[in-house]
Coordinates of C-alpha atoms and ligand atoms in Angstrom, one line a residue:
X1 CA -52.9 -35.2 -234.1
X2 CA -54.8 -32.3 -232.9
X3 CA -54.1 -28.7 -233.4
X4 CA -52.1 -27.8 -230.7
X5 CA -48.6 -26.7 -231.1
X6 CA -46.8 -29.3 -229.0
X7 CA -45.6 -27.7 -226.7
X8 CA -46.4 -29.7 -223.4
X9 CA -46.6 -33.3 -222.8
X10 CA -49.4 -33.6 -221.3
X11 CA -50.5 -37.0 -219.7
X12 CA -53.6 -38.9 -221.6
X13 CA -56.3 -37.0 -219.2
X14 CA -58.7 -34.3 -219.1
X15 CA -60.1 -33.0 -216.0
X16 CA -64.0 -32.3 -216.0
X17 CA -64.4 -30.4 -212.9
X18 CA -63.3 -29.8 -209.5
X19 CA -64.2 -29.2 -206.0
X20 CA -62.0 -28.2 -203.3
X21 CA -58.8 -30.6 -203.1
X22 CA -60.3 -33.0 -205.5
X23 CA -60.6 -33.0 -209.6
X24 CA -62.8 -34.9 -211.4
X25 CA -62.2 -36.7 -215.3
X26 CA -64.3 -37.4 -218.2
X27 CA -64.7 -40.3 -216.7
X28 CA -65.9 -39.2 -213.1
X29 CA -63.1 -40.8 -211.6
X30 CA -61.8 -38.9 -208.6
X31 CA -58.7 -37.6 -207.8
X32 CA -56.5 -35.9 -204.7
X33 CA -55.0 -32.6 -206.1
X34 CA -51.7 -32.4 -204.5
X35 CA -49.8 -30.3 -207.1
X36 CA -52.8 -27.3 -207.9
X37 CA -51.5 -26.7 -211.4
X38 CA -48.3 -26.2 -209.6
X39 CA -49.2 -23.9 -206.8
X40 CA -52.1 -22.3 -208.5
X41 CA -55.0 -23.1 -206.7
X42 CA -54.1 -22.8 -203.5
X43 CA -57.6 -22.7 -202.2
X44 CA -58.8 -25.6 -203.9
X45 CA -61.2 -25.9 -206.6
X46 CA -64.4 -24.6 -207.3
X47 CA -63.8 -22.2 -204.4
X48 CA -67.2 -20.3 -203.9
X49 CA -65.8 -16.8 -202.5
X50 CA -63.6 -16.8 -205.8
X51 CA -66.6 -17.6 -208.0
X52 CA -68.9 -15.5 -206.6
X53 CA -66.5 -11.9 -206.8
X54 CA -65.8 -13.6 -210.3
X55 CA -69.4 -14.1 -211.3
X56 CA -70.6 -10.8 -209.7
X57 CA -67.6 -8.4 -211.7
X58 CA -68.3 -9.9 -214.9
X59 CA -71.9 -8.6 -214.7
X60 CA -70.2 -5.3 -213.2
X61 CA -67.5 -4.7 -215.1
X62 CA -64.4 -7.4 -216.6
X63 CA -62.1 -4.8 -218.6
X64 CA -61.4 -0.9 -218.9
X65 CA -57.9 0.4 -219.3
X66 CA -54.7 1.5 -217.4
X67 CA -55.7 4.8 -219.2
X68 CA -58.2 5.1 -216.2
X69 CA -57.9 4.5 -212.6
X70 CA -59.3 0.8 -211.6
X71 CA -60.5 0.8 -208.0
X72 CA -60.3 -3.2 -207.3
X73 CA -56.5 -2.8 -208.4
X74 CA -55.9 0.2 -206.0
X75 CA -57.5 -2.2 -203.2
X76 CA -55.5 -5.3 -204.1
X77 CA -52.6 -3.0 -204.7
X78 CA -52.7 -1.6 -200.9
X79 CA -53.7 -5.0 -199.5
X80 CA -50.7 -6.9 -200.7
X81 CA -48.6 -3.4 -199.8
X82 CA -50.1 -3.9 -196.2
X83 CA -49.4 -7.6 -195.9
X84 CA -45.9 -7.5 -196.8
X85 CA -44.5 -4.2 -196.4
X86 CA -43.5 -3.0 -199.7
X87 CA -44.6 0.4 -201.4
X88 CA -46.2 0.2 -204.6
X89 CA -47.6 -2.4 -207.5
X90 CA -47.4 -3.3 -211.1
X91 CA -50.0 -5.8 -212.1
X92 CA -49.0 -8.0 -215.2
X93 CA -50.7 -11.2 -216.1
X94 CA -48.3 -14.3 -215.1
X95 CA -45.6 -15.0 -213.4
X96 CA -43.1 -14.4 -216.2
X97 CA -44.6 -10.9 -216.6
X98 CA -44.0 -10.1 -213.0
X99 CA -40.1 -11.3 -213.3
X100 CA -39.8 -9.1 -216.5
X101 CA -41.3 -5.7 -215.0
X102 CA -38.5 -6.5 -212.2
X103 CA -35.8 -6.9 -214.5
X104 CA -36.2 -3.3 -216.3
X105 CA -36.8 -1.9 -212.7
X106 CA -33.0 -3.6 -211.9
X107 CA -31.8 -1.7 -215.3
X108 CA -33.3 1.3 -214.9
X109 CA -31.8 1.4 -211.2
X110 CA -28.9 0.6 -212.5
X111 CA -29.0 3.4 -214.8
X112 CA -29.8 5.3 -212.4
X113 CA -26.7 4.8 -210.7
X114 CA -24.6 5.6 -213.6
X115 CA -24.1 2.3 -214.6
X116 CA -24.2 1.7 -218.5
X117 CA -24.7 -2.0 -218.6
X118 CA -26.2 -3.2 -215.8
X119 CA -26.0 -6.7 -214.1
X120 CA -28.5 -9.0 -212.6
X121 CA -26.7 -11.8 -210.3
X122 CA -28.7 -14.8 -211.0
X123 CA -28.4 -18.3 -209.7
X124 CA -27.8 -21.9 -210.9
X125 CA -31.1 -24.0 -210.8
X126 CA -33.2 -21.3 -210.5
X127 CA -36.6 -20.8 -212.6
X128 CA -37.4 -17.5 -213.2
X129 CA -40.2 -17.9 -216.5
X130 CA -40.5 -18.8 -220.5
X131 CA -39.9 -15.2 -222.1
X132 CA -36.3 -14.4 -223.4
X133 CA -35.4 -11.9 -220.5
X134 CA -36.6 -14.7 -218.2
X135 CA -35.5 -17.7 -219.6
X136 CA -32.0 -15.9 -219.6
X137 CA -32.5 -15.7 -215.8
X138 CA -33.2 -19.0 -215.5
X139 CA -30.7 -21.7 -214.6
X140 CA -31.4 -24.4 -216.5
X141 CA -30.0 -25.3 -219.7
X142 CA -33.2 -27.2 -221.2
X143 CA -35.0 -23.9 -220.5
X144 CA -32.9 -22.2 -222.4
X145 CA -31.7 -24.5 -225.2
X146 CA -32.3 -23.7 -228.7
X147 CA -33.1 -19.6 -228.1
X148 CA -29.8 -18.0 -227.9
X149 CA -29.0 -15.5 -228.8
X150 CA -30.0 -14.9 -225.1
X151 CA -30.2 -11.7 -223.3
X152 CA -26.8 -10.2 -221.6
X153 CA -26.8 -9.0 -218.0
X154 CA -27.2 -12.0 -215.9
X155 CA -24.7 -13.4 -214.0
X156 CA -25.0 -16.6 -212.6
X157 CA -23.6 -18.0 -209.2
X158 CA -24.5 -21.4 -207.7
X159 CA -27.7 -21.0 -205.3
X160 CA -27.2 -21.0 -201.7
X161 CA -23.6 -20.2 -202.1
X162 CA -22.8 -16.8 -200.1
X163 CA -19.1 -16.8 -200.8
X164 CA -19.7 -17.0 -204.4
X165 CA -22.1 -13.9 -204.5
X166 CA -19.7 -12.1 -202.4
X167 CA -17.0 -12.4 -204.8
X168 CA -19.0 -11.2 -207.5
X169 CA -19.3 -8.2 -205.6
X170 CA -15.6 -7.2 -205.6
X171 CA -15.0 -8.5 -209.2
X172 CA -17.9 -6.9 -211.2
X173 CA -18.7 -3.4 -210.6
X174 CA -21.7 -3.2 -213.0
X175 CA -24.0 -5.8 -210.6
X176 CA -27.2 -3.8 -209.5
X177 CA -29.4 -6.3 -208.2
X178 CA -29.8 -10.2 -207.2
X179 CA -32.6 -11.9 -208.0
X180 CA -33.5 -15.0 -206.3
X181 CA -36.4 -17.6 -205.0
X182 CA -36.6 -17.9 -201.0
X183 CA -37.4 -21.6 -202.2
X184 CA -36.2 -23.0 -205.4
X185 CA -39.4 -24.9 -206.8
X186 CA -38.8 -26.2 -210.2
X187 CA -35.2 -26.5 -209.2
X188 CA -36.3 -29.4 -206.8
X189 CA -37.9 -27.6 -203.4
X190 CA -34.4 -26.7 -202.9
X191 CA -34.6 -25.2 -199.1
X192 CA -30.8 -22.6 -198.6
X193 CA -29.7 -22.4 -195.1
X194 CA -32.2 -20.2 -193.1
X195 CA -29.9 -17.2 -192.4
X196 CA -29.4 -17.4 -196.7
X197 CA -31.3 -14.7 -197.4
X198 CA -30.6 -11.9 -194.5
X199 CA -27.5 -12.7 -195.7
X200 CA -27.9 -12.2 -199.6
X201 CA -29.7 -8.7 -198.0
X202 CA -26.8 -7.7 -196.0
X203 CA -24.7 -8.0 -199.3
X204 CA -27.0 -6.1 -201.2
X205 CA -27.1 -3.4 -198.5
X206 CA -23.3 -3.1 -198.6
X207 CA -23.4 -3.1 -202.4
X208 CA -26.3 -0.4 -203.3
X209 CA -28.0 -3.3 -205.0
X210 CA -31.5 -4.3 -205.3
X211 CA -32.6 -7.5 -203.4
X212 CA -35.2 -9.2 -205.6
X213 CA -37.1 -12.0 -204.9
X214 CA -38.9 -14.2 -207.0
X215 CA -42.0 -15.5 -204.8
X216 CA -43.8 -16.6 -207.5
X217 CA -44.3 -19.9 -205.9
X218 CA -43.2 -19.0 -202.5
X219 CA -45.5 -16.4 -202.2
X220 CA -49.2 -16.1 -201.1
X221 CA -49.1 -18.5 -198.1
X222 CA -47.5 -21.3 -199.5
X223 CA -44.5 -21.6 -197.1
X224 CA -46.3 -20.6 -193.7
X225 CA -46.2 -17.0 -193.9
X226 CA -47.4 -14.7 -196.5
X227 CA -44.6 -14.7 -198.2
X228 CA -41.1 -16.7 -198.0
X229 CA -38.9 -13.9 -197.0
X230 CA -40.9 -13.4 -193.7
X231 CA -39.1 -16.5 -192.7
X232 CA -36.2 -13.9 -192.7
X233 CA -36.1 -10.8 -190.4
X234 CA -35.6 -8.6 -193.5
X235 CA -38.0 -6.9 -196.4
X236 CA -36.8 -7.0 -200.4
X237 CA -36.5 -4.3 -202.4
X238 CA -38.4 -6.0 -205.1
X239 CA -40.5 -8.6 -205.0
X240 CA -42.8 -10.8 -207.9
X241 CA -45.7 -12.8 -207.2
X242 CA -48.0 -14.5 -209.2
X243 CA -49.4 -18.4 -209.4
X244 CA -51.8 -18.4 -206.4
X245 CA -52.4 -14.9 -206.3
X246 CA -55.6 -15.4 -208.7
X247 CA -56.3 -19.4 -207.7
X248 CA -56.1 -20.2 -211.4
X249 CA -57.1 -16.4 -212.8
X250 CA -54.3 -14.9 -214.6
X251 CA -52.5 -12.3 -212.6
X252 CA -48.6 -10.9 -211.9
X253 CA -47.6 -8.8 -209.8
X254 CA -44.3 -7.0 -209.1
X255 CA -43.9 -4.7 -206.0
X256 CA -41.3 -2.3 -205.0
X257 CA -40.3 -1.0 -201.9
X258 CA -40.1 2.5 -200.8
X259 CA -36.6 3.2 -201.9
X260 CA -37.8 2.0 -206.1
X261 CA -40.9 2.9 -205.9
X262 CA -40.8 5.6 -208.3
X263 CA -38.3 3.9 -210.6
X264 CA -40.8 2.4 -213.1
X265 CA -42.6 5.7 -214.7
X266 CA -45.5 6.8 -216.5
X267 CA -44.1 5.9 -220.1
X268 CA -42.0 3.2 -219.1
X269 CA -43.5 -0.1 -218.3
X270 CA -47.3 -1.2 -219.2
X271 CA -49.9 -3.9 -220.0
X272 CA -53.1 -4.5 -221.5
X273 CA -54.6 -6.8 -219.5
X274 CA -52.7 -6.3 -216.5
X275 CA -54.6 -5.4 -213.3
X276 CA -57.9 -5.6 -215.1
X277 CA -61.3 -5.0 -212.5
X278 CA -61.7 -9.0 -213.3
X279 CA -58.2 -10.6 -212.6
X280 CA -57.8 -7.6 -209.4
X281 CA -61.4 -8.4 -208.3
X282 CA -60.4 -12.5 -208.2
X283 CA -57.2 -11.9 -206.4
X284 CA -58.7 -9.9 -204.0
X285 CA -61.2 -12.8 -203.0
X286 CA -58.2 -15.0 -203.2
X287 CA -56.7 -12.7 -200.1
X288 CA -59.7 -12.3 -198.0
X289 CA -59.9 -16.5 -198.0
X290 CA -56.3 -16.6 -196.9
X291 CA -56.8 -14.5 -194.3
X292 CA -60.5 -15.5 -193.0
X293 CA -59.6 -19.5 -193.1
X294 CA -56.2 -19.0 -191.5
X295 CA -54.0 -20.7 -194.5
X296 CA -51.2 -19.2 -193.6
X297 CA -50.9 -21.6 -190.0
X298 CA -52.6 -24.4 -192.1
X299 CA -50.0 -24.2 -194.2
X300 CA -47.3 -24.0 -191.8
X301 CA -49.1 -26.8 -189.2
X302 CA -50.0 -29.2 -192.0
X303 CA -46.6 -28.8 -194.0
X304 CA -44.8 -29.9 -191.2
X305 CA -47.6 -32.9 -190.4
X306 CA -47.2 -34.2 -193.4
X307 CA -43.5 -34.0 -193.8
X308 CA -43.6 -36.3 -190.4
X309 CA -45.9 -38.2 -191.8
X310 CA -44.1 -39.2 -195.1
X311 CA -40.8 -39.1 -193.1
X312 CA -42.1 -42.2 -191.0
X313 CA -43.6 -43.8 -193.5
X314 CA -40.8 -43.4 -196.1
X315 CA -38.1 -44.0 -193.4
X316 CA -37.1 -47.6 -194.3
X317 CA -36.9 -46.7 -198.5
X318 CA -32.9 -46.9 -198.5
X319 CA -33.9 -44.9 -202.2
X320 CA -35.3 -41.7 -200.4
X321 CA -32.5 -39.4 -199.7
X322 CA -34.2 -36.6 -198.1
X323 CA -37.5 -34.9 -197.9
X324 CA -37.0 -31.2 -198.0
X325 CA -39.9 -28.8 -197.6
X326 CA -41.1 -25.2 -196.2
X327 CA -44.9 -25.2 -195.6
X328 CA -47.2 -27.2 -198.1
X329 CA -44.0 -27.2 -200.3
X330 CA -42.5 -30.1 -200.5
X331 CA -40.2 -32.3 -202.3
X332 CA -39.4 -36.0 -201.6
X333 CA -35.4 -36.7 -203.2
X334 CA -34.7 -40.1 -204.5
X335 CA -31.8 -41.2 -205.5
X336 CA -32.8 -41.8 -209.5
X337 CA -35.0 -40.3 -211.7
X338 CA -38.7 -41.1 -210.9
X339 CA -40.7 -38.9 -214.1
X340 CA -42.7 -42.5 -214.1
X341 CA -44.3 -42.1 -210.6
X342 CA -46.3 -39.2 -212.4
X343 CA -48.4 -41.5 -214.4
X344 CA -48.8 -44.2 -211.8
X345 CA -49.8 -42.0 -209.2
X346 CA -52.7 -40.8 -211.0
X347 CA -54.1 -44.3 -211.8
X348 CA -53.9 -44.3 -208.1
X349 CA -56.1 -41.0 -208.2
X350 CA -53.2 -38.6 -207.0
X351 CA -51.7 -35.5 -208.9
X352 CA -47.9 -35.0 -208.1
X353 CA -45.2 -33.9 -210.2
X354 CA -41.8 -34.7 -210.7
X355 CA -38.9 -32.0 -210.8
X356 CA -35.8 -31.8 -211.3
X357 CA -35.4 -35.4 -212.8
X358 CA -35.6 -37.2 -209.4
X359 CA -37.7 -35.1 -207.4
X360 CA -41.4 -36.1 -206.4
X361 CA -43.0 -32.0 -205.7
X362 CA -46.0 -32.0 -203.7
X363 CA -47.9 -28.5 -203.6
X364 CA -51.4 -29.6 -201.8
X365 CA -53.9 -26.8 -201.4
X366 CA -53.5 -24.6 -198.3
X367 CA -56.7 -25.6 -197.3
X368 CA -55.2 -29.3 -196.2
X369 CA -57.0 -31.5 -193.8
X370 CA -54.9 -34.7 -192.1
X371 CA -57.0 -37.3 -193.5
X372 CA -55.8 -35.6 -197.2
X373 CA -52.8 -35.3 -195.6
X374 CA -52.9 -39.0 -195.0
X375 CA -54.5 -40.3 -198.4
X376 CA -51.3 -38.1 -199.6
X377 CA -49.0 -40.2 -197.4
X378 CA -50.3 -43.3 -198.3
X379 CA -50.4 -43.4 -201.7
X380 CA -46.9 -42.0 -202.4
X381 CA -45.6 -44.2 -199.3
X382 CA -47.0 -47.2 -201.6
X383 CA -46.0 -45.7 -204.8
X384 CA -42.4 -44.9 -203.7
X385 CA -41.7 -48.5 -202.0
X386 CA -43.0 -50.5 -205.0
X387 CA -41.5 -48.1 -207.6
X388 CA -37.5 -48.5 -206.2
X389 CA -38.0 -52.5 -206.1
X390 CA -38.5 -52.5 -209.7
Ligands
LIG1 C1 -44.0 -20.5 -212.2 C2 -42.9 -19.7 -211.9 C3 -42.5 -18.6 -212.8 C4 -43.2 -18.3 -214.1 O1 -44.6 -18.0 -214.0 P1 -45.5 -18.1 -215.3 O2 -46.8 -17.6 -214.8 O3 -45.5 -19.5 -215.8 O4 -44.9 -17.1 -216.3 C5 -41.5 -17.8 -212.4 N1 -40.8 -18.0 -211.3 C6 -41.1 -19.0 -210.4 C7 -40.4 -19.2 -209.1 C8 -42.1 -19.9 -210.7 O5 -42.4 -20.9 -209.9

């Protein structure tokens, strides 16, 4: 027994150090990262531009206030504005954070509006975060189990399902905002139809509600562009980002479009932490590596590569279903559940992860070669084969 609370499973193994798309254990055995602490460390281990702007601002300066201005949150703050068109920033600390500050922007929107009790349309296998506003937005009844009561406001229609959300819209007049991944990721790398979200846009337009996407996981290069909805011809009014925005430093963020930018005031909304000159300073390295070692077309290149690859190689395992994926995001569906590939494929020196019961996920860093590309393929292509003969 040790003194954790036991709230993860974790697997019998501790990771020592790592260097670009490998880890190291206690034991110096070496292992292919293709999961980055689930979209994380998109840039790889270890990475030096990260560590040195990390090194260098906690001899500068790691912590101040939101009482007074911070100038490497300003600079992310416009950077990300520039990248994906939005208006303005609020910097939390985590994904969950980022989903949260979006949810009182919705309410207070719909306040705005005149609309007493506000409603969030939310979507069945969607995964939106652990806090009690969040894990009332998420779909998934193990998320959930055990912490009602939970919070009122969401309503839920199945994802990818534009009929659905459009009868919401004439039955419920208190609905001020969707919120929504591009790509569901713990929901199984569930890919909608492409024109889904112009279309969940077009609704909201017609509506006066918010669009709101969650790109937690999406976001920051991970599906070939900077962010998921860019696969769409349309902006969000609200977007959240978090996971790879700090490559493994803590750091939310929530951004609004011109038309809310104001809607979160002075008084309203606020963190500690959030946006600190460390986390900002990290985050900003994090950007200028995207866009100085071109992840965003590695990505896009290498996702597709290596969805060929594991297509062909895969093609005769009557127990694969599909392989669905949008950049480096990927998910390879089998027809049972498959948790135990976890295990084995790290005695084969490969991190993966399994969602959604029967889904192997694969989030490799941006950063992607094809002979890691290959290593991937081959070891899963193995794994997979001898694993449905059982
Ligand atoms: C991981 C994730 C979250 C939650 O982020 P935390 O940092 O764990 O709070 C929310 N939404 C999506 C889509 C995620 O993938």
């Amino acid at each position: 027994m040790n003194s954790l609370m036991s709230t993860y499973a974790s697997l019998p193994i501790t990771f020592e150090r790592g260097e670009g798309a490998y880890l190291y254990d206690t034991e110096g055995k070496k292992y292919l990262d293709s999961l980055c602490g689930i979209a994380v460390t998109s840039l790889g281990h270890s990475h030096e531009g990260v560590a040195d702007a990390l090194c260098d601002q906690a001899r500068t300066l790691i912590h101040t206030s939101n009482i007074y201005h911070i100038a490497n949150q300003e600079k992310l703050a416009e950077k990300l504005c520039k990248l994906s068109g939005m208006s303005n920033v609020f910097f939390g600390n985590s994904g969950a954070e980022a989903n949260e500050a979006a949810i009182k922007l919705a309410r207070l929107y719909g306040k705005s509006r005149g609309i007493e009790t506000p409603n969030i349309i939310v979507m069945e296998g969607s995964f939106h975060g652990r806090t009690l506003a969040t894990l009332s937005a998420t779909g998934s009844r193990k998320v959930q189990a055990g912490f009602s009561p939970l919070l009122s406001g969401f309503v839920r229609v199945p994802y990818n399902d534009i009929a659905a959300v459009e009868s919401t819209a004439k039955h419920n007049a208190d609905v001020v905002a969707i919120l929504v991944e591009p790509v569901q990721g713990e929901g199984g790398v569930v890919v909608p139809d492409a024109d889904y979200i112009a279309n969940l846009r077009k609704i909201c337009d017609a509506n006066n509600w918010l669009l709101m996407l969650d790109e937690i996981q999406t976001g920051m290069c991970r599906t070939g562009e900077w962010f998921g909805f860019q696969h769409s011809n349309i902006k969000p009014d609200v977007m959240t980002l978090a996971k790879a925005l700090g490559n493994g430093v803590p750091i939310g963020a929530c951004l609004a479009a011109d038309k809310v930018r104001d809607v979160l005031k002075a008084g309203t909304h606020g963190s500690t932490f959030g946006g600190n000159p460390l986390s900002t300073r990290a985050a900003l390295a994090v950007v200028d590596a995207m866009e100085s070692g071109g992840l965003k077309k590695n990505a896009s290149e290498m996702g597709q590569y290596l969805h060929a690859q594991l297509a062909e190689t895969l093609s005769g395992v009557a127990a694969v279903k599909t392989i669905r994926s949008k950049g480096l995001m990927l998910g390879i569906v089998l027809d049972r559940d498959c948790g135990a590939l976890v295990g084995q494929a790290l005695e084969h020196g490969l991190l993966i992860n399994v969602t959604a019961g029967n889904v192997i996920r694969l989030l490799p860093p941006l950063t992607l070669t094809k002979d890691q590309a290959d290593e991937i393929t081959r070891i899963v292509g193995a794994l997979v084969s001898a694993f449905v003969q059982d």
